Tab-separated table of N, CA and C in Angstrom:
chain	number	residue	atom	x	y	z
A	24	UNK	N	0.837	-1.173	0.000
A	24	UNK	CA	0.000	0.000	0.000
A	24	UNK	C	0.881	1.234	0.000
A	25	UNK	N	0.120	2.161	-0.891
A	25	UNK	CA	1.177	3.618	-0.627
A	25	UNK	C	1.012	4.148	0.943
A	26	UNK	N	2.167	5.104	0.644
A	26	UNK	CA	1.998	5.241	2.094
A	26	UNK	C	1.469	7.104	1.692
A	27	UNK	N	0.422	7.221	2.698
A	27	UNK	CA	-0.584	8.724	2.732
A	27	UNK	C	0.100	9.405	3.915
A	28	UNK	N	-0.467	10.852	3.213
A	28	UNK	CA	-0.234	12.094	4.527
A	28	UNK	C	-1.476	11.947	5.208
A	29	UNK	N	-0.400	12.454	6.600
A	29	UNK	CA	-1.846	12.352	7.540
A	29	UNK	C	-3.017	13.423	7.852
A	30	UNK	N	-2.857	14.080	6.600
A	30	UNK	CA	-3.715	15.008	6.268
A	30	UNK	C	-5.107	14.766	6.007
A	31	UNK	N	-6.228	14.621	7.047
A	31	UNK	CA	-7.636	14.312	6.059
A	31	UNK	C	-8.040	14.948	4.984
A	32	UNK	N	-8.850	14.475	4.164
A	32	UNK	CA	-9.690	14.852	3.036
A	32	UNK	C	-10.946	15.487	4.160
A	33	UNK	N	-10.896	16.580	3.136
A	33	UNK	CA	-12.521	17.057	3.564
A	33	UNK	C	-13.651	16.543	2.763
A	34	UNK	N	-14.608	16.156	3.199
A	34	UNK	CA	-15.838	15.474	2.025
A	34	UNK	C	-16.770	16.644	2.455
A	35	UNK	N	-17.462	17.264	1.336
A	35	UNK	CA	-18.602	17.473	0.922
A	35	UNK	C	-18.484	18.869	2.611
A	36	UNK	N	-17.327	19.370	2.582
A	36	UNK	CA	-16.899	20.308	3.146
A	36	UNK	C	-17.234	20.267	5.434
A	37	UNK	N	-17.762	19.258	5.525
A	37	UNK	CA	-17.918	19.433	6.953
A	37	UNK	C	-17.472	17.483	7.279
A	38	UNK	N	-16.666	17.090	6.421
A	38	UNK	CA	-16.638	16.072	6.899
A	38	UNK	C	-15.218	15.603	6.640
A	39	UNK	N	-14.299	14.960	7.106
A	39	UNK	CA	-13.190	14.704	7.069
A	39	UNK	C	-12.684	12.970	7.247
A	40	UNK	N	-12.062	12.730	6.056
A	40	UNK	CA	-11.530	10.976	5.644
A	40	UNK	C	-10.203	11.036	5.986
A	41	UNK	N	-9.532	9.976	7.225
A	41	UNK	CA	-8.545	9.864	7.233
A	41	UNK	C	-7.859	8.959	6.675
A	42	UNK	N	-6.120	9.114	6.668
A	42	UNK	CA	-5.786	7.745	5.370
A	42	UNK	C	-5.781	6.438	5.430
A	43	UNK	N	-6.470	5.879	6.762
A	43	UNK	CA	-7.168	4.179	6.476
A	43	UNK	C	-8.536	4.710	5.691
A	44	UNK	N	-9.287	5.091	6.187
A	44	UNK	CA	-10.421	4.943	5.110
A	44	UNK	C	-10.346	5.434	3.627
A	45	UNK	N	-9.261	6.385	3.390
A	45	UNK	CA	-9.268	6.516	1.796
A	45	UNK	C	-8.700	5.039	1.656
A	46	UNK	N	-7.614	4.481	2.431
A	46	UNK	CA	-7.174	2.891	1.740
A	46	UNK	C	-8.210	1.951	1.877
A	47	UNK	N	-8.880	2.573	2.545
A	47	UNK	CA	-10.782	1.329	2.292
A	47	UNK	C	-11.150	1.460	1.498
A	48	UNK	N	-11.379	2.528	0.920
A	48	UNK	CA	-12.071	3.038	-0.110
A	48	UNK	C	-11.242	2.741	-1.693
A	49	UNK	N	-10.243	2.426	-1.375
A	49	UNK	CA	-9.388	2.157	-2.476
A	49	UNK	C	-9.444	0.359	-2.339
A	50	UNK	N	-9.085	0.174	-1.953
A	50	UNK	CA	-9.517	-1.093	-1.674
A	50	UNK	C	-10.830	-1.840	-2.764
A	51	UNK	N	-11.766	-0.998	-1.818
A	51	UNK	CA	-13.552	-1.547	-2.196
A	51	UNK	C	-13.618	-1.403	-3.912
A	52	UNK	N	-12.585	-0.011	-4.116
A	52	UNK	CA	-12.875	0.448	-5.887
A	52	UNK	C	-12.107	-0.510	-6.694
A	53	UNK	N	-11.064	-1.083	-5.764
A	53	UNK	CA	-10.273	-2.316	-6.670
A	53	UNK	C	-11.256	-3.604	-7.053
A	54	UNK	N	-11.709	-4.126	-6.126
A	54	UNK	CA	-12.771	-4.730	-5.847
A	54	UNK	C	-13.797	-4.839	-4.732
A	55	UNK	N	-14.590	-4.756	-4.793
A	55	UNK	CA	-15.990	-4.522	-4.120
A	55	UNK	C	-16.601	-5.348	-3.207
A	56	UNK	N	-15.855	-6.668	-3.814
A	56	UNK	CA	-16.889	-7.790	-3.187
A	56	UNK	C	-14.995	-8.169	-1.971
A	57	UNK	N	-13.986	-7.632	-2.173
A	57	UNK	CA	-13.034	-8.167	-1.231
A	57	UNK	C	-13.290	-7.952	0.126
A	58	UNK	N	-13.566	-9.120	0.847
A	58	UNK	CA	-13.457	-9.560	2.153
A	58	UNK	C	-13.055	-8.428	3.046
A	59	UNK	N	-13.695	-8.022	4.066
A	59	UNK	CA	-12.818	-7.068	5.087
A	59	UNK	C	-11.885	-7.486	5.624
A	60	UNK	N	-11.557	-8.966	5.911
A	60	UNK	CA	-10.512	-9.643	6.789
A	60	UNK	C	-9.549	-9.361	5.771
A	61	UNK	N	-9.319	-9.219	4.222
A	61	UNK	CA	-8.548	-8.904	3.291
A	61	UNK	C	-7.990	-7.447	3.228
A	62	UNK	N	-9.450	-6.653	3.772
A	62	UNK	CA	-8.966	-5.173	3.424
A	62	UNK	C	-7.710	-4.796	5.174
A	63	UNK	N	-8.695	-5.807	5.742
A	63	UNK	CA	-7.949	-4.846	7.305
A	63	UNK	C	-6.709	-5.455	7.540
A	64	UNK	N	-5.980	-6.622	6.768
A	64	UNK	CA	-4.351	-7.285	6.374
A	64	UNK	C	-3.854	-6.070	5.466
A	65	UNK	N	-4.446	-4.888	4.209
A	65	UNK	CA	-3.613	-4.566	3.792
A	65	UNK	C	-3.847	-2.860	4.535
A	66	UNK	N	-4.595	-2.639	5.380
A	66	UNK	CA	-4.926	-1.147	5.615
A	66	UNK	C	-4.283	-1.175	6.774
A	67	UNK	N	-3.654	-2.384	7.711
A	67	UNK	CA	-3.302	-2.317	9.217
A	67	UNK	C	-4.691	-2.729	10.421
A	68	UNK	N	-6.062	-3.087	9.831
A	68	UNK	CA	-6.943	-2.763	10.989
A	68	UNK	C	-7.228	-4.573	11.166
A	69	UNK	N	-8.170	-5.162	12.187
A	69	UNK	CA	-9.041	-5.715	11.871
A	69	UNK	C	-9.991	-5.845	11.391
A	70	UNK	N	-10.767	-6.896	10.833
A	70	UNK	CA	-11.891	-7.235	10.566
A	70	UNK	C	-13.264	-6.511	10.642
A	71	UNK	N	-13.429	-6.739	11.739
A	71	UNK	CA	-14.427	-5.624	12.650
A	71	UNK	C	-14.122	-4.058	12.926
A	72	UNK	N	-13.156	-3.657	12.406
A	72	UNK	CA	-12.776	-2.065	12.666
A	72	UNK	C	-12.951	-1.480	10.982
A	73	UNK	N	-12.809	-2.699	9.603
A	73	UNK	CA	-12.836	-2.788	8.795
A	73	UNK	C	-14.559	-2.560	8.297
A	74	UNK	N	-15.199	-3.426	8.838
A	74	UNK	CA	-16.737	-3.332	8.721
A	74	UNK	C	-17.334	-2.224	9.323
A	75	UNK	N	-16.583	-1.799	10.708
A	75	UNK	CA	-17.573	-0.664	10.942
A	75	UNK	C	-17.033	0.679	10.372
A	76	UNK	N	-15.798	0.642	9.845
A	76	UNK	CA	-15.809	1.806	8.811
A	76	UNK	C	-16.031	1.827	7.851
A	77	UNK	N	-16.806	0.601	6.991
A	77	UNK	CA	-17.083	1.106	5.854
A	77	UNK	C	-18.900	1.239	6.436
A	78	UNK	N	-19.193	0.712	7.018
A	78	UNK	CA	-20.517	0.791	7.444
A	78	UNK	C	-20.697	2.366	7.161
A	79	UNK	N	-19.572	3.430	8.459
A	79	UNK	CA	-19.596	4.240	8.998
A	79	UNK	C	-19.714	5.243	7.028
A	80	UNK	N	-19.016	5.055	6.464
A	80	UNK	CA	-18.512	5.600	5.163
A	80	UNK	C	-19.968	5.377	4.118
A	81	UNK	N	-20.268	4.058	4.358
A	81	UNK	CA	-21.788	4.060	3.476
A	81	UNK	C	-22.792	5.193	4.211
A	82	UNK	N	-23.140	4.955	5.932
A	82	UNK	CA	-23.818	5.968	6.212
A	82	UNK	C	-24.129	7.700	5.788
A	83	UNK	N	-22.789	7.908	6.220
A	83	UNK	CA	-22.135	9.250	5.983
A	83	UNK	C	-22.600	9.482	4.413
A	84	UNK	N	-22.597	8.599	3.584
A	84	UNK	CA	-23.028	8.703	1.974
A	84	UNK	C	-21.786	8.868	0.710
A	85	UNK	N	-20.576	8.947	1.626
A	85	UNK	CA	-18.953	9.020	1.400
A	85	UNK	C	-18.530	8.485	-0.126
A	86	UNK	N	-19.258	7.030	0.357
A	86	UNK	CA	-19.591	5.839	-1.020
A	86	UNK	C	-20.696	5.065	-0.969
A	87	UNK	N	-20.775	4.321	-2.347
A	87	UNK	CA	-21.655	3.370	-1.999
A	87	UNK	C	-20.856	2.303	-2.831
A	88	UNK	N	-21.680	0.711	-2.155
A	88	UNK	CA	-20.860	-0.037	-2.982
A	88	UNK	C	-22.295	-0.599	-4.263
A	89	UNK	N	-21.974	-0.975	-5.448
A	89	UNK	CA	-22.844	-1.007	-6.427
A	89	UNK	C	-22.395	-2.497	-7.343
A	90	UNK	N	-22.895	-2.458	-8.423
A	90	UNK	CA	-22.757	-3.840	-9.317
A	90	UNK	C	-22.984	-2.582	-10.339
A	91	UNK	N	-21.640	-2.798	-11.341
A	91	UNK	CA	-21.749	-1.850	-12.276
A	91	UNK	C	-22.076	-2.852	-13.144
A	92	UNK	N	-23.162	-2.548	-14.230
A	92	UNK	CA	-23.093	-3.234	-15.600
A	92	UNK	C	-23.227	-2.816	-16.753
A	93	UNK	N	-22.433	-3.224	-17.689
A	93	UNK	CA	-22.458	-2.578	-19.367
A	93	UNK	C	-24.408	-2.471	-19.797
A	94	UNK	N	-24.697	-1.582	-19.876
A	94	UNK	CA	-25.982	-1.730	-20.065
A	94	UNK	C	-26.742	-2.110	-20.984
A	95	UNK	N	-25.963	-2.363	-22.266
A	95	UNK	CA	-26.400	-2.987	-23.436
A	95	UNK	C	-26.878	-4.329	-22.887
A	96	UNK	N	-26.065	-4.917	-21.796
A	96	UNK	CA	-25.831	-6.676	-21.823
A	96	UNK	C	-27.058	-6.539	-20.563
A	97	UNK	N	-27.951	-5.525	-20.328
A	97	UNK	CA	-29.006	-6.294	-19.594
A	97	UNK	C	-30.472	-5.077	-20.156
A	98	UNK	N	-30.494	-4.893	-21.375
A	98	UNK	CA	-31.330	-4.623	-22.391
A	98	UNK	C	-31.652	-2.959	-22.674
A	99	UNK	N	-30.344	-1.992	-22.468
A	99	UNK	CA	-30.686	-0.829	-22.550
A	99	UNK	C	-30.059	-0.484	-22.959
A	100	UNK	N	-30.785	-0.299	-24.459
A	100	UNK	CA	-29.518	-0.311	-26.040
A	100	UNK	C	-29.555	1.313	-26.612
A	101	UNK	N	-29.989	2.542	-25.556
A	101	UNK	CA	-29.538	3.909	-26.318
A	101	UNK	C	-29.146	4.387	-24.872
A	102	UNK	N	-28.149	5.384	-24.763
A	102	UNK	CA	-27.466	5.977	-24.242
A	102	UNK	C	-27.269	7.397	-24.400
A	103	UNK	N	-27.548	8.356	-23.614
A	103	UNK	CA	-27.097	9.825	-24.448
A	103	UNK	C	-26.455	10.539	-23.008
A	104	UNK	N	-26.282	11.727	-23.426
A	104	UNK	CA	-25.679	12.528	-22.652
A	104	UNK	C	-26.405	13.763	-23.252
A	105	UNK	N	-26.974	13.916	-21.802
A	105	UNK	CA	-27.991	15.712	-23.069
A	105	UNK	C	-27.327	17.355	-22.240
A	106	UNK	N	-27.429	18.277	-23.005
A	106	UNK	CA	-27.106	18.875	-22.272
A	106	UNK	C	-28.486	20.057	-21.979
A	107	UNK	N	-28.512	20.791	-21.157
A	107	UNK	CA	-29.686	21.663	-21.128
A	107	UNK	C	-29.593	22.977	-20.280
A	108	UNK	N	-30.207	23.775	-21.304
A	108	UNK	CA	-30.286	25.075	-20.676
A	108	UNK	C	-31.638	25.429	-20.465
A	109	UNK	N	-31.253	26.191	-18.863
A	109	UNK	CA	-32.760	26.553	-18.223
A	109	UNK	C	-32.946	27.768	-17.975
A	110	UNK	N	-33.952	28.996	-18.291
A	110	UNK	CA	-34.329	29.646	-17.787
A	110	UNK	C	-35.133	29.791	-15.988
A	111	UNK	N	-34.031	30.635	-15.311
A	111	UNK	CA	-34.376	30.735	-13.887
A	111	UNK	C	-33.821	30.148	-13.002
A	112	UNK	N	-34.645	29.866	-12.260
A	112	UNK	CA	-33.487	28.626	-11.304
A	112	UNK	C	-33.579	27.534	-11.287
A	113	UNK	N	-32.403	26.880	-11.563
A	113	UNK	CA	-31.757	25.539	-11.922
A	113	UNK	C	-32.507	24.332	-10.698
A	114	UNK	N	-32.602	24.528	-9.749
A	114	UNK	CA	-33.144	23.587	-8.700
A	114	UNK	C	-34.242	23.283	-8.789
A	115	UNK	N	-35.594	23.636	-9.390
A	115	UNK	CA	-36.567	22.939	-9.607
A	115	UNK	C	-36.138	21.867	-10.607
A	116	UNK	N	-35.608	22.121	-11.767
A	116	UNK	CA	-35.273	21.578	-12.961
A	116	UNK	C	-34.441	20.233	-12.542
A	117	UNK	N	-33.131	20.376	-11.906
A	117	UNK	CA	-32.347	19.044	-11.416
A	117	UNK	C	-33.210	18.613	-10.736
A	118	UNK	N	-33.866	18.727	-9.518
A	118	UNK	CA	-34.893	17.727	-8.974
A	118	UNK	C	-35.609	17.309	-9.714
A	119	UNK	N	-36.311	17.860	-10.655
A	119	UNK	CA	-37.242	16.762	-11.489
A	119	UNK	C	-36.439	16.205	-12.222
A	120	UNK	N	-35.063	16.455	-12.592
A	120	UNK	CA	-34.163	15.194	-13.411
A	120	UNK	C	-34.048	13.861	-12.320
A	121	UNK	N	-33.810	14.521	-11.352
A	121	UNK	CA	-33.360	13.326	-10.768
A	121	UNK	C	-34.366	12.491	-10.191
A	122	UNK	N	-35.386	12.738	-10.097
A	122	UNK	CA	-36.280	11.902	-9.918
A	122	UNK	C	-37.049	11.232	-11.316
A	123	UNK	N	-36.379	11.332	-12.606
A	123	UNK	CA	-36.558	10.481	-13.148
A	123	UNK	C	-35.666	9.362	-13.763
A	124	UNK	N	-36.158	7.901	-13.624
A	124	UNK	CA	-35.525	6.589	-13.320
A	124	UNK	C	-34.517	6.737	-14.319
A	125	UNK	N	-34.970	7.249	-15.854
A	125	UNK	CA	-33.773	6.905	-16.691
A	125	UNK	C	-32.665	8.072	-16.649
A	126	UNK	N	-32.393	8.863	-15.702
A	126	UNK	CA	-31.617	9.694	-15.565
A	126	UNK	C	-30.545	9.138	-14.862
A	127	UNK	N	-29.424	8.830	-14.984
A	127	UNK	CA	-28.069	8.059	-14.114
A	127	UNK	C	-27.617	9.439	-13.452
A	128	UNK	N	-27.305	10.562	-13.779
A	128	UNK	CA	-26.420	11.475	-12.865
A	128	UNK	C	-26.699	13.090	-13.560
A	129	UNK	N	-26.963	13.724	-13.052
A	129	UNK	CA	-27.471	15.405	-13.062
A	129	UNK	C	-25.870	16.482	-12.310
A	130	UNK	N	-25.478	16.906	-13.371
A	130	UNK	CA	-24.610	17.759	-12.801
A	130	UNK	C	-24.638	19.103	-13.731
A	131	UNK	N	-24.798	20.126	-12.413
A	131	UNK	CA	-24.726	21.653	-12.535
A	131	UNK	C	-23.675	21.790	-12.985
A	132	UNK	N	-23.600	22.876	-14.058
A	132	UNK	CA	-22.511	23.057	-14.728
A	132	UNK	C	-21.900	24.516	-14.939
A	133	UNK	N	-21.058	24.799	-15.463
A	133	UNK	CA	-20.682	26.454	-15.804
A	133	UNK	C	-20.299	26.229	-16.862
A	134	UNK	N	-20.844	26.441	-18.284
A	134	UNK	CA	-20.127	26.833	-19.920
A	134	UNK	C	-21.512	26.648	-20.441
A	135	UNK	N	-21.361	26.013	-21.688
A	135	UNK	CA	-22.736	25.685	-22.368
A	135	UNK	C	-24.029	25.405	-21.919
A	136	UNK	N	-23.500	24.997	-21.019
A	136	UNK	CA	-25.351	24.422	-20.676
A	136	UNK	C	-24.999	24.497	-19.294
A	137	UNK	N	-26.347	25.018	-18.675
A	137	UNK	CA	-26.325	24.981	-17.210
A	137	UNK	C	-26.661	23.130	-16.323
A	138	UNK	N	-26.799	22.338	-17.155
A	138	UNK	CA	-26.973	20.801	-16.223
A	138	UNK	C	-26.567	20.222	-17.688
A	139	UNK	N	-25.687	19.074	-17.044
A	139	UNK	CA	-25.819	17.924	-18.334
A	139	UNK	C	-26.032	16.763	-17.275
A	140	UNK	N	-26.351	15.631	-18.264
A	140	UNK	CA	-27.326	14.316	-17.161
A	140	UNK	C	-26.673	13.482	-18.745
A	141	UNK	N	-26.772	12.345	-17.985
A	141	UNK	CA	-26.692	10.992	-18.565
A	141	UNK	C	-27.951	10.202	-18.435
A	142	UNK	N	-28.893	9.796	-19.356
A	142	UNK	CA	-30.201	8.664	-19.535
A	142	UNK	C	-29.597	7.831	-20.399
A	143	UNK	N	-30.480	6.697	-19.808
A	143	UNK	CA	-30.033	5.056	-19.889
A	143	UNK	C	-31.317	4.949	-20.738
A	144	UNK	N	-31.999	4.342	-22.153
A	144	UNK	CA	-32.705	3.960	-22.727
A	144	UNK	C	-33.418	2.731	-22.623
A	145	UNK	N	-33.908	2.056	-23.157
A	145	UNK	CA	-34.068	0.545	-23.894
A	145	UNK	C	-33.901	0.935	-25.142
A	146	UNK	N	-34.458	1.744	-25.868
A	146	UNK	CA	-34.388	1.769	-27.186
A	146	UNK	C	-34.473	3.307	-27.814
A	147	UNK	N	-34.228	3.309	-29.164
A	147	UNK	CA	-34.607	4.944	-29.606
A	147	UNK	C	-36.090	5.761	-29.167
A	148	UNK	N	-37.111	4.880	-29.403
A	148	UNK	CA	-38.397	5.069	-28.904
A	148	UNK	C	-38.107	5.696	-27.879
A	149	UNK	N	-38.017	4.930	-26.296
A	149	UNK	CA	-37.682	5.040	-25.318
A	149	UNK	C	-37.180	6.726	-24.965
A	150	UNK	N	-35.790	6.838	-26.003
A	150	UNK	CA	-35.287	8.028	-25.843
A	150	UNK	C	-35.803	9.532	-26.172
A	151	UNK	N	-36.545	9.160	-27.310
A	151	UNK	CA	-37.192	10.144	-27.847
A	151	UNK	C	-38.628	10.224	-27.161
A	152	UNK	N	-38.768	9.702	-26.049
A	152	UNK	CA	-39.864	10.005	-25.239
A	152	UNK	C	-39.743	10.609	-23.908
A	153	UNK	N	-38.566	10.177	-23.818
A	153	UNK	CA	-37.523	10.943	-22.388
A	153	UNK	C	-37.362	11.859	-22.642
A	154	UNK	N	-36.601	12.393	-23.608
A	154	UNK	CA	-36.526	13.852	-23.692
A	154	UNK	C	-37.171	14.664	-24.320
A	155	UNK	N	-38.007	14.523	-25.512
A	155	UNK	CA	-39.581	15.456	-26.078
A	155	UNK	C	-40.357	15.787	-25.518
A	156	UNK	N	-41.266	14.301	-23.822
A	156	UNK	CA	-42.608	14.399	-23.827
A	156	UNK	C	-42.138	14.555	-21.998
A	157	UNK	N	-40.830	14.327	-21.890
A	157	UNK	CA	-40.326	14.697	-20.138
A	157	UNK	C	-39.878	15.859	-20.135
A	158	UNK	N	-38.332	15.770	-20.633
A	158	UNK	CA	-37.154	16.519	-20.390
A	158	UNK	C	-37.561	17.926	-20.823
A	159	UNK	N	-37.847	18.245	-22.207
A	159	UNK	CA	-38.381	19.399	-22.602
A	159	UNK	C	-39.363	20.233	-22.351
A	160	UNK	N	-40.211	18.769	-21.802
A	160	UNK	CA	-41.490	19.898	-20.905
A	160	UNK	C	-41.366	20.501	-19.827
A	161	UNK	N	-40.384	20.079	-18.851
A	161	UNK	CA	-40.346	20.443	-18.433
A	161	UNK	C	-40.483	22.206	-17.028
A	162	UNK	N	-40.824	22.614	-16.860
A	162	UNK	CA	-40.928	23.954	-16.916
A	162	UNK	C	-39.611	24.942	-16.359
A	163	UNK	N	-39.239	25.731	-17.230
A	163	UNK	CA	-37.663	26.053	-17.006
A	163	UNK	C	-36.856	25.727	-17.957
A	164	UNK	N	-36.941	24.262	-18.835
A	164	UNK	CA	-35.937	24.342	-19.822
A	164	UNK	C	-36.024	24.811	-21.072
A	165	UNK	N	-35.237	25.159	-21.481
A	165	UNK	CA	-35.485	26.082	-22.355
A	165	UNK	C	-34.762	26.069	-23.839
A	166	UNK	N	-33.789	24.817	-23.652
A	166	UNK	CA	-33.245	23.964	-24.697
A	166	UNK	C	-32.375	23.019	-24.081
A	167	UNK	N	-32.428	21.886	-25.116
A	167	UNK	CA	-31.500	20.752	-25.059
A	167	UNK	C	-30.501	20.537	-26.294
A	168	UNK	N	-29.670	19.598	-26.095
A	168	UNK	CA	-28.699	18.880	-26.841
A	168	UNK	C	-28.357	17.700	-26.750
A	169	UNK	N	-28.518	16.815	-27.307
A	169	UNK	CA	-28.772	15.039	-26.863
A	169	UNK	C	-27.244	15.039	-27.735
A	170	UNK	N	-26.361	14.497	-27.059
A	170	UNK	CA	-25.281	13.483	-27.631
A	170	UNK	C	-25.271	12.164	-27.739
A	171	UNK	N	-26.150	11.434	-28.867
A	171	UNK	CA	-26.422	9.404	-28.416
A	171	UNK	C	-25.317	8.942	-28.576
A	172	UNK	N	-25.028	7.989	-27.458
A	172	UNK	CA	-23.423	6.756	-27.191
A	172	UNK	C	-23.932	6.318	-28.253
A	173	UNK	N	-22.900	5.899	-29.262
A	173	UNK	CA	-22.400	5.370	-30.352
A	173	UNK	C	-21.978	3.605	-29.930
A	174	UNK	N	-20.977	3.868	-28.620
A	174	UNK	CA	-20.225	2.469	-28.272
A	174	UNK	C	-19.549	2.985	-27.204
A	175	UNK	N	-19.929	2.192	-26.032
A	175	UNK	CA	-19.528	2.346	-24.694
A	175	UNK	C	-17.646	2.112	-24.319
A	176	UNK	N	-16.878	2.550	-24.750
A	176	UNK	CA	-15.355	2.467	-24.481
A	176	UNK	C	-15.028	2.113	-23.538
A	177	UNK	N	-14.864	3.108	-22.510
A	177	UNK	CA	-14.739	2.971	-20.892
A	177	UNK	C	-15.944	3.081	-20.160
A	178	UNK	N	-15.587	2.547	-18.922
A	178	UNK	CA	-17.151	2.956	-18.067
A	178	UNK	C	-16.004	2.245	-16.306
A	179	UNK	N	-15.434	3.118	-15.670
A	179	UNK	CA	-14.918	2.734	-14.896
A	179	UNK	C	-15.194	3.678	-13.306
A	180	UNK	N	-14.703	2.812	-12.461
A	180	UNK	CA	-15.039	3.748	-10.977
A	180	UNK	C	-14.021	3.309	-10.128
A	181	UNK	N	-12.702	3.407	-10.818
A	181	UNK	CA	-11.413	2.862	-9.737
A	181	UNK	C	-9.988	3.883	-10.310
A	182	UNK	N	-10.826	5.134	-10.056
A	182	UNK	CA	-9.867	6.064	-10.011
A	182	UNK	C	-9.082	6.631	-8.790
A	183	UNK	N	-9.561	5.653	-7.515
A	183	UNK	CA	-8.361	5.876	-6.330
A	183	UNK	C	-9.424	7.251	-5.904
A	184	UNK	N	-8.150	7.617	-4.808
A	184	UNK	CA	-8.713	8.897	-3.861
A	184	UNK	C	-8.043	9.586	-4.033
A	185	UNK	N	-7.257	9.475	-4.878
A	185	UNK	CA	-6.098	10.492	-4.782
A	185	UNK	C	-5.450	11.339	-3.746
């Protein structure tokens, strides 16, 4: 394991990760399903000091642990990335993104577009109903830009803590 400063990370500005739990967390992103008795041999802890910090780390909302899957291979064959500009304020608008299912992730932005979001399809249909008869009606937006995935390249979540 590298060896860290003993400097915490601040999360999400009132919360602070010290460097066993970023090496948990590095750990879990290597693999997910590895044993705590595995993680707390390479972080220095036990078992049980292992479980209740990641417990402690899921609570907090820090991470989560997930089952990533290529989404073609379990039947959701269009993909886009839209971008959108809203007249007014942006917070009614991301809440109703995010409360809809085919939306994967809503982020506020500064350049072109004030939010871009990622939706997961089944099909073109699908897509062109998400964003014409949802996304656009929305009240507040005021244009979009759909970029459709072509072919999924990367799709990864084990970029460390740096």
């Amino acid at each position: 394991m590298a060896t860290r400063s003993a400097d915490p990370k601040s999360v999400q500005g009132t919360q602070s990760i010290d460097a066993v739990s970023l090496a948990i967390i590095e750990q879990l992103q290597e693999d997910g399903r590895r044993p705590y008795a595995a993680i707390g041999k390479a972080v220095g802890l036990s078992e049980a000091a292992v479980r209740q910090r990641v417990q402690k780390l899921l609570d907090q909302g820090v991470m989560q642990i997930v089952a990533v899957t290529d989404p073609l291979t379990v039947g959701f064959r269009r993909q886009a990335m839209v971008g959108i500009n809203v007249e007014g304020d942006l917070d009614p608008v991301a809440d109703a993104l995010t409360a809809m299912d085919e939306v994967e992730y809503v982020v506020v932005t500064a350049g072109s577009f004030d939010l871009l979001i990622e939706i997961v399809c089944e099909d073109d249909d699908h897509l062109l109903e998400t964003i014409n008869k949802r996304i656009r009606t929305l009240p507040g937006v005021r244009s979009t830009e759909s970029f459709v995935y072509l072919k999924l390249r990367k799709q990864t979540y084990t970029w460390g803590t740096r």
